[in-house]
Amino acid sequence: MPEGSEDRSIAASVSRRAVLGAGAGSVAALLAGCGSPVATGLFGAAPPTHNLTYWNLFTGGDGDNMVKMETAYRRAHRDVQVDATVLTWGTPYYTKLSLATSGGAPPDVAVVHLSRLDTLTKAGLLSAMPTDELSAAGLPSDKFTPAALRKATIDGAVHAVPLDTHPFVMFYNVEVCRKAGLLDASGKLKPLNGPQELTAALRAAQRVTGQYGGVTTVTNDPSTNWRFFATFYYQLGGTVLADSGTRITLDDDKAVKALTFMQSLTRSGLLPKSVDAGGTTSLFSTGKAGFLFDGEWQIPTYRDTPVKFDVVPVPHVFGPKLVAFADSHALVIPRNSAMNPERRAIAMEFIKSLLDSSAIWAEGGHIPAWLPVRDSADFEKLRPQANYVAAATAAEYDPPGWYSGAGSQFENIVGAAVATSQTTSQSPAGAVRAMRSGLQPYASAIPPVG
Amino acid sequence: MATTIIDDGVSTSAATVTGRRAGPRDEHRAGWLLSIPFLVLYLIFLVGPAVYGIVMSFFNATTVRPGLGKSVGFDNYRSILTSSDFWSSMGHTVWFTVLTTPPLVILALVLALLAERVHRGKALVRFIFFAPFVLPVTSVTLIFLWLYAPEIGLIPHWFETVGLTPPNLLGETKWAFLSVAALTVWWTIGFNFVLFLAGLQEVPRDVYEAAAIDGASPLRTLTGIVLPLLRPTVVLVTMLQILASMQIFNQMYLMTAGGPGTSTRPVMEFIYDTGFSDYRAGYAAAATMVYFAIVLVVSVVWFLLRRQSNKEVGA
């Protein structure tokens, strides 16, 4: 083929393409133009000119509430198209978030657990939120639950906007406790302090139910075992890890003390020795156990059952002050070189909007971290949520470490060891040894981050 | 892949002999030139990453950060070789291989022998047995998750129908292995089935005729003629199946995610978990190399067996 004709054909095709492109562009511009008659005619309003991707891990009741909160944002910001993606809870979620971010294609806003924040930040996956940026977006740092904000602050910089605190709490069956004489004149549970009082209360409840005093999941649920143990162990002032998980600071005496108390409950038959999540739900909802130790996020589960229950922080069994095991959901902006100030402002505005809707979020049992909502009259009236606000103030999280956090290897290892003590197949001291030997390979490995 | 499989080693040597006789030097060059596109892709996407993986296994490389990180010598290998998690996941992979290989070879052979005997609608029979193989793994696991679901699934329902208490098909370790193995047999048997069919068609018609004239019973024909002639295919299918089963990841990850706990986690998922979820790229690379060495040993055994059986057939 002669060179000239090839050139001409390329030139022709380019110009054809250019013309078509320009044509399409002008049509698009016509459609997109604010107030354009075509656009308003077709869509009733200007079509969205921005879009925002948002990843979260909420399904079930929390998922429904989150959708409501997104809808509230969409209604107020018709120019922003929110693409919300719900991914599988736990490790798969964090794997996807990490790989998407390091691959340069992260969402604009994502939900994380604060217990996972340390690792994500040290891996360089999150962008810090300077205090003045937060204030400018209407999110001054003094308007958050201090414990949650402290956990969201790493090396002096805020890396996440806390949405809630979700503590491990104690549910009680109101009817059972009334018959057991555990309620005060106003129908609330009398305060229980120390191991004897809690044990006595469980025994009184057992006499009423005829089966168990209380229940907490033991089988196939390492996280719950860890949370139950952490509540008492933290009350004793114990710690598990230090230096990003490279040092095990487990205090054998304190851990044995906590486990011995917990085992005394299952050994004496006050709590079942082995019960899975389904069994727990069935025992508490049918009144065969008077107390339930679980996360407040189970409130929607029991609201659908006939059981009449109330929720309080886990009693103060050890130590001088209330300590509650908890975690928090928080909103982060993953590191992204393609993020421009305009887009970031939209992201911050979206975060602010979610916080403003956190009254909806609280219905799932969570305590809002955003104080304007938490201290509002509406939340004060919300039961049982308002009962355990103290647990958010006294919140203690998973220890920081590259293998720690919600649904992590750390929870699996420690929780599995706790379970062996709860089933009485192992002594408390043996369970502590199992924790130590299970954590050792991780603690002695060179951390991948941090 | 299919051509290498059917290749019995005899025809290739014949082809190269003729090629050499007719081929002057520039034909060689043309061969190389024509291979270049493949070689370039092969180097970039297979050899390159593999070499990078070997290098990475000597460093504390992090998945979410660029670069290799600090050099750690043989530390990654040392801790992999002494890791009980790694070896138990290796054990799960071997157990899965033991569970799946016999049915996938024997059942596929039986199905192929039966399908070969069908006179009408042979194509339909072949299609039926091969059809599951073309399903994507996500569809297969979705179907079987429903079948195995406690309370509502079809399989627990069958157990109840015959008066047995249905076991927790995916929640209990020993049953989880069996459940995923059953899924795998149903899903992948079509591939081995087709290989056996191809092998059966290689058996010359006149041998059957000779056997019939000699008055051999069908069973005698099968054991005396068909199976010996099919031996190369049997060896091939067995070894391919062992290699395929040792690479179990998808079905297991989607059905049980390695659970309960890590009691069904195959070695590929161990590598995935440490490399991607825990960000420990260097450590996972070392695990991959150990696993690679083991698979390599199996492949060498395959190669030796195959050569042996080819020799016997050739003789």
PDB file of N, CA, C and O in Angstrom, chain A residues 91-92 94-96 98-99 102 116 119-125 220 335 402-403 409 412 441-442 445-450, chain B residues 60-66 70-72 75-76 85 168 171 253 260-262 265 272-281:
ATOM      1  N   THR A  91     -12.271 -10.458  57.691  1.00  0.00           N
ATOM      2  CA  THR A  91     -11.002 -10.438  56.983  1.00  0.00           C
ATOM      3  C   THR A  91     -11.147 -10.214  55.475  1.00  0.00           C
ATOM      4  O   THR A  91     -10.389  -9.434  54.903  1.00  0.00           O
ATOM      5  N   PRO A  92     -12.113 -10.868  54.774  1.00  0.00           N
ATOM      6  CA  PRO A  92     -12.215 -10.617  53.332  1.00  0.00           C
ATOM      7  C   PRO A  92     -12.393  -9.134  53.012  1.00  0.00           C
ATOM      8  O   PRO A  92     -11.839  -8.629  52.044  1.00  0.00           O
ATOM      9  N   TYR A  94     -11.290  -6.512  54.774  1.00  0.00           N
ATOM     10  CA  TYR A  94     -10.038  -5.769  54.948  1.00  0.00           C
ATOM     11  C   TYR A  94      -9.019  -6.142  53.876  1.00  0.00           C
ATOM     12  O   TYR A  94      -8.232  -5.293  53.448  1.00  0.00           O
ATOM     13  N   THR A  95      -9.048  -7.403  53.425  1.00  0.00           N
ATOM     14  CA  THR A  95      -8.147  -7.803  52.341  1.00  0.00           C
ATOM     15  C   THR A  95      -8.474  -7.006  51.081  1.00  0.00           C
ATOM     16  O   THR A  95      -7.587  -6.457  50.424  1.00  0.00           O
ATOM     17  N   LYS A  96      -9.769  -6.919  50.765  1.00  0.00           N
ATOM     18  CA  LYS A  96     -10.161  -6.198  49.551  1.00  0.00           C
ATOM     19  C   LYS A  96      -9.817  -4.720  49.660  1.00  0.00           C
ATOM     20  O   LYS A  96      -9.292  -4.112  48.731  1.00  0.00           O
ATOM     21  N   SER A  98      -7.529  -3.287  51.489  1.00  0.00           N
ATOM     22  CA  SER A  98      -6.082  -3.084  51.435  1.00  0.00           C
ATOM     23  C   SER A  98      -5.563  -3.211  50.017  1.00  0.00           C
ATOM     24  O   SER A  98      -4.768  -2.393  49.553  1.00  0.00           O
ATOM     25  N   LEU A  99      -6.005  -4.279  49.316  1.00  0.00           N
ATOM     26  CA  LEU A  99      -5.467  -4.500  47.976  1.00  0.00           C
ATOM     27  C   LEU A  99      -5.963  -3.440  47.007  1.00  0.00           C
ATOM     28  O   LEU A  99      -5.205  -2.983  46.148  1.00  0.00           O
ATOM     29  N   SER A 102      -3.816  -0.313  47.828  1.00  0.00           N
ATOM     30  CA  SER A 102      -2.428  -0.358  47.371  1.00  0.00           C
ATOM     31  C   SER A 102      -2.369  -0.501  45.856  1.00  0.00           C
ATOM     32  O   SER A 102      -1.367  -0.156  45.235  1.00  0.00           O
ATOM     33  N   ARG A 116      -8.945  -2.184  63.877  1.00  0.00           N
ATOM     34  CA  ARG A 116      -8.110  -2.508  62.721  1.00  0.00           C
ATOM     35  C   ARG A 116      -7.318  -1.298  62.240  1.00  0.00           C
ATOM     36  O   ARG A 116      -6.525  -1.402  61.307  1.00  0.00           O
ATOM     37  N   THR A 119      -3.206  -1.077  62.164  1.00  0.00           N
ATOM     38  CA  THR A 119      -2.525  -1.806  61.088  1.00  0.00           C
ATOM     39  C   THR A 119      -2.708  -1.107  59.747  1.00  0.00           C
ATOM     40  O   THR A 119      -1.758  -0.947  58.988  1.00  0.00           O
ATOM     41  N   LEU A 120      -3.948  -0.689  59.468  1.00  0.00           N
ATOM     42  CA  LEU A 120      -4.216  -0.042  58.182  1.00  0.00           C
ATOM     43  C   LEU A 120      -3.405   1.247  58.051  1.00  0.00           C
ATOM     44  O   LEU A 120      -2.874   1.559  56.985  1.00  0.00           O
ATOM     45  N   THR A 121      -3.310   2.001  59.139  1.00  0.00           N
ATOM     46  CA  THR A 121      -2.570   3.258  59.095  1.00  0.00           C
ATOM     47  C   THR A 121      -1.080   2.988  58.901  1.00  0.00           C
ATOM     48  O   THR A 121      -0.421   3.631  58.078  1.00  0.00           O
ATOM     49  N   LYS A 122      -0.561   2.016  59.675  1.00  0.00           N
ATOM     50  CA  LYS A 122       0.868   1.744  59.562  1.00  0.00           C
ATOM     51  C   LYS A 122       1.227   1.152  58.219  1.00  0.00           C
ATOM     52  O   LYS A 122       2.375   1.240  57.783  1.00  0.00           O
ATOM     53  N   ALA A 123       0.263   0.526  57.549  1.00  0.00           N
ATOM     54  CA  ALA A 123       0.518   0.033  56.197  1.00  0.00           C
ATOM     55  C   ALA A 123       0.469   1.174  55.184  1.00  0.00           C
ATOM     56  O   ALA A 123       0.670   0.950  53.993  1.00  0.00           O
ATOM     57  N   GLY A 124       0.178   2.385  55.669  1.00  0.00           N
ATOM     58  CA  GLY A 124       0.145   3.548  54.772  1.00  0.00           C
ATOM     59  C   GLY A 124      -1.054   3.547  53.849  1.00  0.00           C
ATOM     60  O   GLY A 124      -0.996   4.069  52.743  1.00  0.00           O
ATOM     61  N   LEU A 125      -2.170   2.947  54.289  1.00  0.00           N
ATOM     62  CA  LEU A 125      -3.322   2.819  53.401  1.00  0.00           C
ATOM     63  C   LEU A 125      -4.352   3.925  53.601  1.00  0.00           C
ATOM     64  O   LEU A 125      -5.271   4.060  52.814  1.00  0.00           O
ATOM     65  N   ASN A 220     -17.539 -22.493  68.330  1.00  0.00           N
ATOM     66  CA  ASN A 220     -17.377 -21.899  66.989  1.00  0.00           C
ATOM     67  C   ASN A 220     -17.517 -20.387  66.971  1.00  0.00           C
ATOM     68  O   ASN A 220     -18.056 -19.835  66.020  1.00  0.00           O
ATOM     69  N   ARG A 335      -5.987   6.235  51.175  1.00  0.00           N
ATOM     70  CA  ARG A 335      -4.991   7.003  50.436  1.00  0.00           C
ATOM     71  C   ARG A 335      -5.250   6.828  48.939  1.00  0.00           C
ATOM     72  O   ARG A 335      -5.490   5.713  48.465  1.00  0.00           O
ATOM     73  N   TRP A 402      -0.308  -6.080  64.360  1.00  0.00           N
ATOM     74  CA  TRP A 402      -0.612  -6.271  62.931  1.00  0.00           C
ATOM     75  C   TRP A 402      -1.516  -7.460  62.685  1.00  0.00           C
ATOM     76  O   TRP A 402      -2.092  -7.578  61.623  1.00  0.00           O
ATOM     77  N   TYR A 403      -1.654  -8.368  63.655  1.00  0.00           N
ATOM     78  CA  TYR A 403      -2.542  -9.523  63.479  1.00  0.00           C
ATOM     79  C   TYR A 403      -3.744  -9.428  64.398  1.00  0.00           C
ATOM     80  O   TYR A 403      -4.422 -10.417  64.651  1.00  0.00           O
ATOM     81  N   GLN A 409      -6.719 -12.955  63.449  1.00  0.00           N
ATOM     82  CA  GLN A 409      -6.023 -14.121  63.969  1.00  0.00           C
ATOM     83  C   GLN A 409      -5.881 -14.023  65.480  1.00  0.00           C
ATOM     84  O   GLN A 409      -6.014 -15.011  66.190  1.00  0.00           O
ATOM     85  N   ASN A 412      -8.968 -15.093  67.053  1.00  0.00           N
ATOM     86  CA  ASN A 412      -9.148 -16.531  66.871  1.00  0.00           C
ATOM     87  C   ASN A 412      -8.317 -17.310  67.875  1.00  0.00           C
ATOM     88  O   ASN A 412      -8.784 -18.278  68.471  1.00  0.00           O
ATOM     89  N   PRO A 441       4.263 -17.360  67.560  1.00  0.00           N
ATOM     90  CA  PRO A 441       4.781 -17.267  66.187  1.00  0.00           C
ATOM     91  C   PRO A 441       4.510 -15.902  65.546  1.00  0.00           C
ATOM     92  O   PRO A 441       5.317 -15.420  64.748  1.00  0.00           O
ATOM     93  N   TYR A 442       3.373 -15.289  65.925  1.00  0.00           N
ATOM     94  CA  TYR A 442       3.049 -13.978  65.343  1.00  0.00           C
ATOM     95  C   TYR A 442       3.900 -12.888  65.969  1.00  0.00           C
ATOM     96  O   TYR A 442       4.380 -11.981  65.302  1.00  0.00           O
ATOM     97  N   ALA A 445       7.450 -13.079  64.626  1.00  0.00           N
ATOM     98  CA  ALA A 445       7.645 -12.796  63.198  1.00  0.00           C
ATOM     99  C   ALA A 445       7.967 -11.316  63.022  1.00  0.00           C
ATOM    100  O   ALA A 445       7.565 -10.490  63.835  1.00  0.00           O
ATOM    101  N   ILE A 446       8.701 -11.016  61.970  1.00  0.00           N
ATOM    102  CA  ILE A 446       8.951  -9.602  61.689  1.00  0.00           C
ATOM    103  C   ILE A 446       7.654  -9.007  61.177  1.00  0.00           C
ATOM    104  O   ILE A 446       7.075  -9.518  60.219  1.00  0.00           O
ATOM    105  N   PRO A 447       7.125  -7.958  61.813  1.00  0.00           N
ATOM    106  CA  PRO A 447       5.817  -7.453  61.379  1.00  0.00           C
ATOM    107  C   PRO A 447       5.872  -6.937  59.944  1.00  0.00           C
ATOM    108  O   PRO A 447       6.855  -6.298  59.553  1.00  0.00           O
ATOM    109  N   PRO A 448       4.844  -7.220  59.147  1.00  0.00           N
ATOM    110  CA  PRO A 448       4.840  -6.749  57.766  1.00  0.00           C
ATOM    111  C   PRO A 448       4.646  -5.240  57.676  1.00  0.00           C
ATOM    112  O   PRO A 448       4.990  -4.642  56.662  1.00  0.00           O
ATOM    113  N   VAL A 449       4.075  -4.635  58.705  1.00  0.00           N
ATOM    114  CA  VAL A 449       3.856  -3.182  58.703  1.00  0.00           C
ATOM    115  C   VAL A 449       4.298  -2.624  60.043  1.00  0.00           C
ATOM    116  O   VAL A 449       4.471  -3.352  61.000  1.00  0.00           O
ATOM    117  N   GLY A 450       4.439  -1.316  60.063  1.00  0.00           N
ATOM    118  CA  GLY A 450       4.718  -0.658  61.338  1.00  0.00           C
ATOM    119  C   GLY A 450       6.203  -0.551  61.643  1.00  0.00           C
ATOM    120  O   GLY A 450       7.053  -0.978  60.909  1.00  0.00           O
TER     121      GLY A 450
ATOM    122  N   ASN B  60      11.610  -9.591  53.813  1.00  0.00           N
ATOM    123  CA  ASN B  60      10.386  -9.340  54.575  1.00  0.00           C
ATOM    124  C   ASN B  60       9.500  -8.413  53.742  1.00  0.00           C
ATOM    125  O   ASN B  60       9.198  -7.298  54.121  1.00  0.00           O
ATOM    126  N   ALA B  61       9.097  -8.894  52.560  1.00  0.00           N
ATOM    127  CA  ALA B  61       8.310  -8.067  51.651  1.00  0.00           C
ATOM    128  C   ALA B  61       6.886  -7.912  52.187  1.00  0.00           C
ATOM    129  O   ALA B  61       6.352  -8.816  52.808  1.00  0.00           O
ATOM    130  N   THR B  62       6.306  -6.738  51.956  1.00  0.00           N
ATOM    131  CA  THR B  62       4.959  -6.434  52.415  1.00  0.00           C
ATOM    132  C   THR B  62       4.057  -6.225  51.214  1.00  0.00           C
ATOM    133  O   THR B  62       4.426  -5.497  50.292  1.00  0.00           O
ATOM    134  N   THR B  63       2.880  -6.858  51.244  1.00  0.00           N
ATOM    135  CA  THR B  63       1.984  -6.811  50.089  1.00  0.00           C
ATOM    136  C   THR B  63       1.549  -5.397  49.749  1.00  0.00           C
ATOM    137  O   THR B  63       1.423  -5.041  48.586  1.00  0.00           O
ATOM    138  N   VAL B  64       1.307  -4.563  50.764  1.00  0.00           N
ATOM    139  CA  VAL B  64       0.716  -3.261  50.497  1.00  0.00           C
ATOM    140  C   VAL B  64       1.763  -2.158  50.311  1.00  0.00           C
ATOM    141  O   VAL B  64       1.408  -0.991  50.244  1.00  0.00           O
ATOM    142  N   ARG B  65       3.031  -2.535  50.248  1.00  0.00           N
ATOM    143  CA  ARG B  65       4.072  -1.525  50.028  1.00  0.00           C
ATOM    144  C   ARG B  65       4.930  -1.949  48.858  1.00  0.00           C
ATOM    145  O   ARG B  65       5.204  -3.134  48.692  1.00  0.00           O
ATOM    146  N   PRO B  66       5.385  -0.981  48.062  1.00  0.00           N
ATOM    147  CA  PRO B  66       6.293  -1.343  46.970  1.00  0.00           C
ATOM    148  C   PRO B  66       7.662  -1.743  47.512  1.00  0.00           C
ATOM    149  O   PRO B  66       8.012  -1.397  48.644  1.00  0.00           O
ATOM    150  N   LYS B  70      13.248  -5.588  54.043  1.00  0.00           N
ATOM    151  CA  LYS B  70      14.532  -5.993  54.610  1.00  0.00           C
ATOM    152  C   LYS B  70      14.851  -7.440  54.226  1.00  0.00           C
ATOM    153  O   LYS B  70      13.975  -8.294  54.206  1.00  0.00           O
ATOM    154  N   SER B  71      16.127  -7.688  53.959  1.00  0.00           N
ATOM    155  CA  SER B  71      16.528  -9.059  53.652  1.00  0.00           C
ATOM    156  C   SER B  71      16.534  -9.882  54.939  1.00  0.00           C
ATOM    157  O   SER B  71      16.978  -9.432  55.985  1.00  0.00           O
ATOM    158  N   VAL B  72      16.011 -11.119  54.855  1.00  0.00           N
ATOM    159  CA  VAL B  72      15.940 -11.945  56.062  1.00  0.00           C
ATOM    160  C   VAL B  72      16.612 -13.302  55.866  1.00  0.00           C
ATOM    161  O   VAL B  72      16.487 -14.174  56.712  1.00  0.00           O
ATOM    162  N   ASP B  75      15.182 -17.020  56.904  1.00  0.00           N
ATOM    163  CA  ASP B  75      14.255 -16.984  58.030  1.00  0.00           C
ATOM    164  C   ASP B  75      12.835 -17.380  57.651  1.00  0.00           C
ATOM    165  O   ASP B  75      12.175 -18.117  58.385  1.00  0.00           O
ATOM    166  N   ASN B  76      12.378 -16.871  56.478  1.00  0.00           N
ATOM    167  CA  ASN B  76      11.016 -17.201  56.059  1.00  0.00           C
ATOM    168  C   ASN B  76      10.867 -18.703  55.889  1.00  0.00           C
ATOM    169  O   ASN B  76       9.872 -19.291  56.305  1.00  0.00           O
ATOM    170  N   ASP B  85       0.774 -24.426  61.388  1.00  0.00           N
ATOM    171  CA  ASP B  85      -0.338 -24.002  60.533  1.00  0.00           C
ATOM    172  C   ASP B  85      -0.105 -24.424  59.087  1.00  0.00           C
ATOM    173  O   ASP B  85      -1.007 -24.897  58.410  1.00  0.00           O
ATOM    174  N   ASN B 168     -23.995 -31.819  60.260  1.00  0.00           N
ATOM    175  CA  ASN B 168     -23.708 -30.435  59.876  1.00  0.00           C
ATOM    176  C   ASN B 168     -22.728 -30.479  58.700  1.00  0.00           C
ATOM    177  O   ASN B 168     -21.519 -30.539  58.885  1.00  0.00           O
ATOM    178  N   GLY B 171     -20.350 -27.428  58.583  1.00  0.00           N
ATOM    179  CA  GLY B 171     -19.883 -26.857  59.841  1.00  0.00           C
ATOM    180  C   GLY B 171     -19.028 -27.811  60.655  1.00  0.00           C
ATOM    181  O   GLY B 171     -18.472 -27.430  61.666  1.00  0.00           O
ATOM    182  N   TYR B 253     -12.581 -22.390  49.613  1.00  0.00           N
ATOM    183  CA  TYR B 253     -12.680 -21.018  50.098  1.00  0.00           C
ATOM    184  C   TYR B 253     -14.137 -20.550  50.066  1.00  0.00           C
ATOM    185  O   TYR B 253     -14.613 -19.902  50.992  1.00  0.00           O
ATOM    186  N   PRO B 260     -14.607 -25.072  59.909  1.00  0.00           N
ATOM    187  CA  PRO B 260     -14.569 -24.280  61.154  1.00  0.00           C
ATOM    188  C   PRO B 260     -13.138 -24.023  61.638  1.00  0.00           C
ATOM    189  O   PRO B 260     -12.322 -24.935  61.571  1.00  0.00           O
ATOM    190  N   GLY B 261     -12.900 -22.820  62.108  1.00  0.00           N
ATOM    191  CA  GLY B 261     -11.534 -22.424  62.463  1.00  0.00           C
ATOM    192  C   GLY B 261     -10.674 -22.460  61.207  1.00  0.00           C
ATOM    193  O   GLY B 261     -11.040 -21.876  60.193  1.00  0.00           O
ATOM    194  N   THR B 262      -9.573 -23.178  61.284  1.00  0.00           N
ATOM    195  CA  THR B 262      -8.770 -23.365  60.075  1.00  0.00           C
ATOM    196  C   THR B 262      -8.678 -24.860  59.772  1.00  0.00           C
ATOM    197  O   THR B 262      -7.754 -25.312  59.133  1.00  0.00           O
ATOM    198  N   ARG B 265      -8.655 -25.618  56.050  1.00  0.00           N
ATOM    199  CA  ARG B 265      -7.968 -24.647  55.201  1.00  0.00           C
ATOM    200  C   ARG B 265      -6.897 -25.329  54.358  1.00  0.00           C
ATOM    201  O   ARG B 265      -5.939 -25.866  54.900  1.00  0.00           O
ATOM    202  N   TYR B 272      -2.713 -17.637  50.559  1.00  0.00           N
ATOM    203  CA  TYR B 272      -3.536 -16.452  50.298  1.00  0.00           C
ATOM    204  C   TYR B 272      -3.725 -15.627  51.581  1.00  0.00           C
ATOM    205  O   TYR B 272      -3.554 -14.415  51.575  1.00  0.00           O
ATOM    206  N   ASP B 273      -4.045 -16.322  52.666  1.00  0.00           N
ATOM    207  CA  ASP B 273      -4.288 -15.620  53.937  1.00  0.00           C
ATOM    208  C   ASP B 273      -3.044 -14.864  54.407  1.00  0.00           C
ATOM    209  O   ASP B 273      -3.130 -13.700  54.785  1.00  0.00           O
ATOM    210  N   THR B 274      -1.898 -15.550  54.399  1.00  0.00           N
ATOM    211  CA  THR B 274      -0.699 -14.869  54.895  1.00  0.00           C
ATOM    212  C   THR B 274      -0.247 -13.788  53.917  1.00  0.00           C
ATOM    213  O   THR B 274       0.163 -12.719  54.331  1.00  0.00           O
ATOM    214  N   GLY B 275      -0.339 -14.082  52.628  1.00  0.00           N
ATOM    215  CA  GLY B 275       0.183 -13.133  51.635  1.00  0.00           C
ATOM    216  C   GLY B 275      -0.683 -11.909  51.464  1.00  0.00           C
ATOM    217  O   GLY B 275      -0.175 -10.793  51.342  1.00  0.00           O
ATOM    218  N   PHE B 276      -2.014 -12.095  51.449  1.00  0.00           N
ATOM    219  CA  PHE B 276      -2.873 -10.961  51.148  1.00  0.00           C
ATOM    220  C   PHE B 276      -3.538 -10.383  52.390  1.00  0.00           C
ATOM    221  O   PHE B 276      -3.521  -9.182  52.595  1.00  0.00           O
ATOM    222  N   SER B 277      -4.117 -11.248  53.236  1.00  0.00           N
ATOM    223  CA  SER B 277      -4.830 -10.705  54.394  1.00  0.00           C
ATOM    224  C   SER B 277      -3.860 -10.210  55.457  1.00  0.00           C
ATOM    225  O   SER B 277      -4.105  -9.217  56.113  1.00  0.00           O
ATOM    226  N   ASP B 278      -2.745 -10.954  55.644  1.00  0.00           N
ATOM    227  CA  ASP B 278      -1.783 -10.544  56.670  1.00  0.00           C
ATOM    228  C   ASP B 278      -0.658  -9.680  56.097  1.00  0.00           C
ATOM    229  O   ASP B 278       0.274  -9.329  56.818  1.00  0.00           O
ATOM    230  N   TYR B 279      -0.696  -9.383  54.820  1.00  0.00           N
ATOM    231  CA  TYR B 279       0.300  -8.538  54.127  1.00  0.00           C
ATOM    232  C   TYR B 279       1.701  -9.149  54.091  1.00  0.00           C
ATOM    233  O   TYR B 279       2.649  -8.451  53.756  1.00  0.00           O
ATOM    234  N   ARG B 280       1.864 -10.437  54.480  1.00  0.00           N
ATOM    235  CA  ARG B 280       3.227 -10.966  54.584  1.00  0.00           C
ATOM    236  C   ARG B 280       3.652 -11.604  53.264  1.00  0.00           C
ATOM    237  O   ARG B 280       3.705 -12.841  53.128  1.00  0.00           O
ATOM    238  N   ALA B 281       3.956 -10.788  52.270  1.00  0.00           N
ATOM    239  CA  ALA B 281       4.245 -11.284  50.927  1.00  0.00           C
ATOM    240  C   ALA B 281       5.476 -12.180  50.905  1.00  0.00           C
ATOM    241  O   ALA B 281       5.478 -13.227  50.263  1.00  0.00           O
TER     242      ALA B 281
END
